[in-house]
mmCIF file of C-alpha atoms in Angstrom:
data_model
loop_
_atom_site.group_PDB
_atom_site.id
_atom_site.type_symbol
_atom_site.label_atom_id
_atom_site.label_comp_id
_atom_site.label_asym_id
_atom_site.label_seq_id
_atom_site.Cartn_x
_atom_site.Cartn_y
_atom_site.Cartn_z
ATOM 1 C CA MET A 153 0.008 0.012 -0.021
ATOM 2 C CA ILE A 154 1.215 3.478 -0.726
ATOM 3 C CA TYR A 155 -0.332 6.750 0.340
ATOM 4 C CA GLU A 156 -0.666 10.025 -1.518
ATOM 5 C CA MET A 157 -0.573 13.067 0.642
ATOM 6 C CA ARG A 158 -2.128 16.127 -0.998
ATOM 7 C CA VAL A 159 -2.099 19.620 0.556
ATOM 8 C CA TYR A 160 -4.323 22.302 -0.909
ATOM 9 C CA ARG A 161 -3.663 25.901 0.136
ATOM 10 C CA CYS A 162 -6.890 27.874 -0.266
ATOM 11 C CA LEU A 163 -7.177 31.400 -1.348
ATOM 12 C CA SER A 164 -8.242 33.577 1.521
ATOM 13 C CA GLY A 165 -11.857 32.936 2.573
ATOM 14 C CA ARG A 166 -12.301 30.033 0.202
ATOM 15 C CA MET A 167 -11.844 27.099 2.560
ATOM 16 C CA PRO A 168 -15.630 26.592 3.049
ATOM 17 C CA ALA A 169 -16.057 26.265 -0.640
ATOM 18 C CA LEU A 170 -13.352 23.632 -0.805
ATOM 19 C CA LEU A 171 -14.768 21.646 2.144
ATOM 20 C CA ASN A 172 -18.245 21.811 0.554
ATOM 21 C CA ARG A 173 -16.945 20.552 -2.757
ATOM 22 C CA PHE A 174 -15.231 17.511 -1.122
ATOM 23 C CA GLN A 175 -18.160 16.723 1.157
ATOM 24 C CA ASN A 176 -21.001 17.211 -1.358
ATOM 25 C CA ALA A 177 -19.427 16.228 -4.721
ATOM 26 C CA THR A 178 -15.916 14.807 -4.809
ATOM 27 C CA LEU A 179 -16.238 11.961 -2.321
ATOM 28 C CA ALA A 180 -19.170 10.459 -4.126
ATOM 29 C CA ILE A 181 -17.353 10.625 -7.480
ATOM 30 C CA TRP A 182 -14.285 9.108 -5.837
ATOM 31 C CA GLU A 183 -16.380 6.198 -4.465
ATOM 32 C CA ARG A 184 -17.727 5.522 -7.949
ATOM 33 C CA HIS A 185 -14.150 5.382 -9.246
ATOM 34 C CA GLY A 186 -12.846 3.225 -6.373
ATOM 35 C CA ILE A 187 -10.620 5.929 -4.914
ATOM 36 C CA ARG A 188 -10.103 5.395 -1.209
ATOM 37 C CA GLN A 189 -9.496 8.270 1.203
ATOM 38 C CA ALA A 190 -7.462 7.633 4.312
ATOM 39 C CA GLY A 191 -8.297 10.918 6.094
ATOM 40 C CA PHE A 192 -8.752 14.673 5.835
ATOM 41 C CA TRP A 193 -7.340 17.433 8.041
ATOM 42 C CA THR A 194 -7.500 21.074 8.301
ATOM 43 C CA THR A 195 -4.626 22.884 9.955
ATOM 44 C CA LEU A 196 -5.349 24.106 13.492
ATOM 45 C CA ILE A 197 -1.803 25.351 14.237
ATOM 46 C CA GLY A 198 0.911 25.529 11.606
ATOM 47 C CA GLU A 199 2.216 27.440 8.672
ATOM 48 C CA SER A 200 -1.233 28.245 7.324
ATOM 49 C CA ASN A 201 -4.783 27.682 8.519
ATOM 50 C CA GLN A 202 -5.813 27.842 4.927
ATOM 51 C CA ASP A 203 -4.474 24.298 4.248
ATOM 52 C CA LEU A 204 -6.485 21.149 3.692
ATOM 53 C CA THR A 205 -4.456 18.034 3.844
ATOM 54 C CA TYR A 206 -5.656 14.525 2.950
ATOM 55 C CA LEU A 207 -4.404 11.070 2.261
ATOM 56 C CA LEU A 208 -5.419 8.617 -0.468
ATOM 57 C CA ALA A 209 -4.651 4.881 -0.239
ATOM 58 C CA TRP A 210 -3.408 3.127 -3.368
ATOM 59 C CA GLU A 211 -2.406 -0.498 -4.002
ATOM 60 C CA SER A 212 0.168 0.729 -6.562
ATOM 61 C CA MET A 213 1.145 3.618 -8.704
ATOM 62 C CA ALA A 214 -0.485 1.799 -11.646
ATOM 63 C CA GLU A 215 -3.821 1.767 -9.763
ATOM 64 C CA ARG A 216 -3.411 5.458 -8.969
ATOM 65 C CA GLU A 217 -2.729 6.427 -12.494
ATOM 66 C CA LYS A 218 -5.716 4.487 -13.879
ATOM 67 C CA LYS A 219 -8.249 5.640 -11.312
ATOM 68 C CA TRP A 220 -6.994 9.250 -10.990
ATOM 69 C CA THR A 221 -7.027 9.663 -14.759
ATOM 70 C CA ALA A 222 -10.602 8.399 -14.898
ATOM 71 C CA PHE A 223 -11.611 10.769 -12.140
ATOM 72 C CA GLN A 224 -10.011 13.804 -13.672
ATOM 73 C CA SER A 225 -11.807 13.192 -17.010
ATOM 74 C CA ASP A 226 -15.173 12.371 -15.409
ATOM 75 C CA PRO A 227 -17.819 14.704 -16.854
ATOM 76 C CA GLU A 228 -19.626 15.015 -13.516
ATOM 77 C CA TRP A 229 -16.359 16.037 -11.745
ATOM 78 C CA ILE A 230 -15.580 18.595 -14.420
ATOM 79 C CA ALA A 231 -19.029 20.106 -14.035
ATOM 80 C CA LYS A 232 -19.067 20.074 -10.213
ATOM 81 C CA ARG A 233 -15.579 21.622 -10.084
ATOM 82 C CA ALA A 234 -16.634 24.339 -12.513
ATOM 83 C CA GLU A 235 -19.814 25.004 -10.437
ATOM 84 C CA SER A 236 -17.835 25.229 -7.193
ATOM 85 C CA GLU A 237 -15.550 27.836 -8.795
ATOM 86 C CA LYS A 238 -18.301 30.018 -10.210
ATOM 87 C CA ASP A 239 -17.369 32.716 -7.658
ATOM 88 C CA GLY A 240 -13.643 32.395 -8.439
ATOM 89 C CA PRO A 241 -10.777 29.991 -7.897
ATOM 90 C CA ILE A 242 -10.579 28.062 -4.580
ATOM 91 C CA VAL A 243 -7.083 26.651 -4.436
ATOM 92 C CA ALA A 244 -3.895 28.801 -4.564
ATOM 93 C CA THR A 245 -1.429 25.964 -4.526
ATOM 94 C CA LEU A 246 -1.371 22.195 -4.435
ATOM 95 C CA SER A 247 1.407 19.853 -3.422
ATOM 96 C CA SER A 248 1.462 16.034 -3.595
ATOM 97 C CA ALA A 249 3.811 13.420 -2.120
ATOM 98 C CA PHE A 250 3.697 9.641 -2.334
ATOM 99 C CA LEU A 251 4.452 7.935 0.993
ATOM 100 C CA GLN A 252 5.503 4.347 1.616
ATOM 101 C CA PRO A 253 4.932 2.878 5.159
ATOM 102 C CA THR A 254 7.997 1.722 6.978
ATOM 103 C CA ALA A 255 8.228 -1.880 8.261
ATOM 104 C CA PHE A 256 7.344 -0.632 11.794
ATOM 105 C CA SER A 257 4.525 1.663 10.755
ATOM 106 C CA SER A 258 1.080 1.061 12.367
ATOM 107 C CA VAL A 259 -0.267 1.830 8.923
ATOM 108 C CA LYS A 260 0.603 -0.756 6.319
#
């Protein structure tokens, strides 16, 4: 199992729109595509309280490529994303890292 950590830094005041998009649109589309989330976090104390961090669980990079590509090209996702940004962009920056659990990790 590998984990993808994604960090979205929102534009000022746009965190509610991002949270709404995940809760009311993205997660259902991910479920349809077999994309598994391993958790979501907002930053309470840290560099920026405008960050949303989440983890996705993948069996392999090949699985990730197949399912993420299908999700990104899904017409419903494209429409929901555009609808959520009708008042302007939400995300200022995005970073992504792929994490592999150590032999002694409680997460495998």
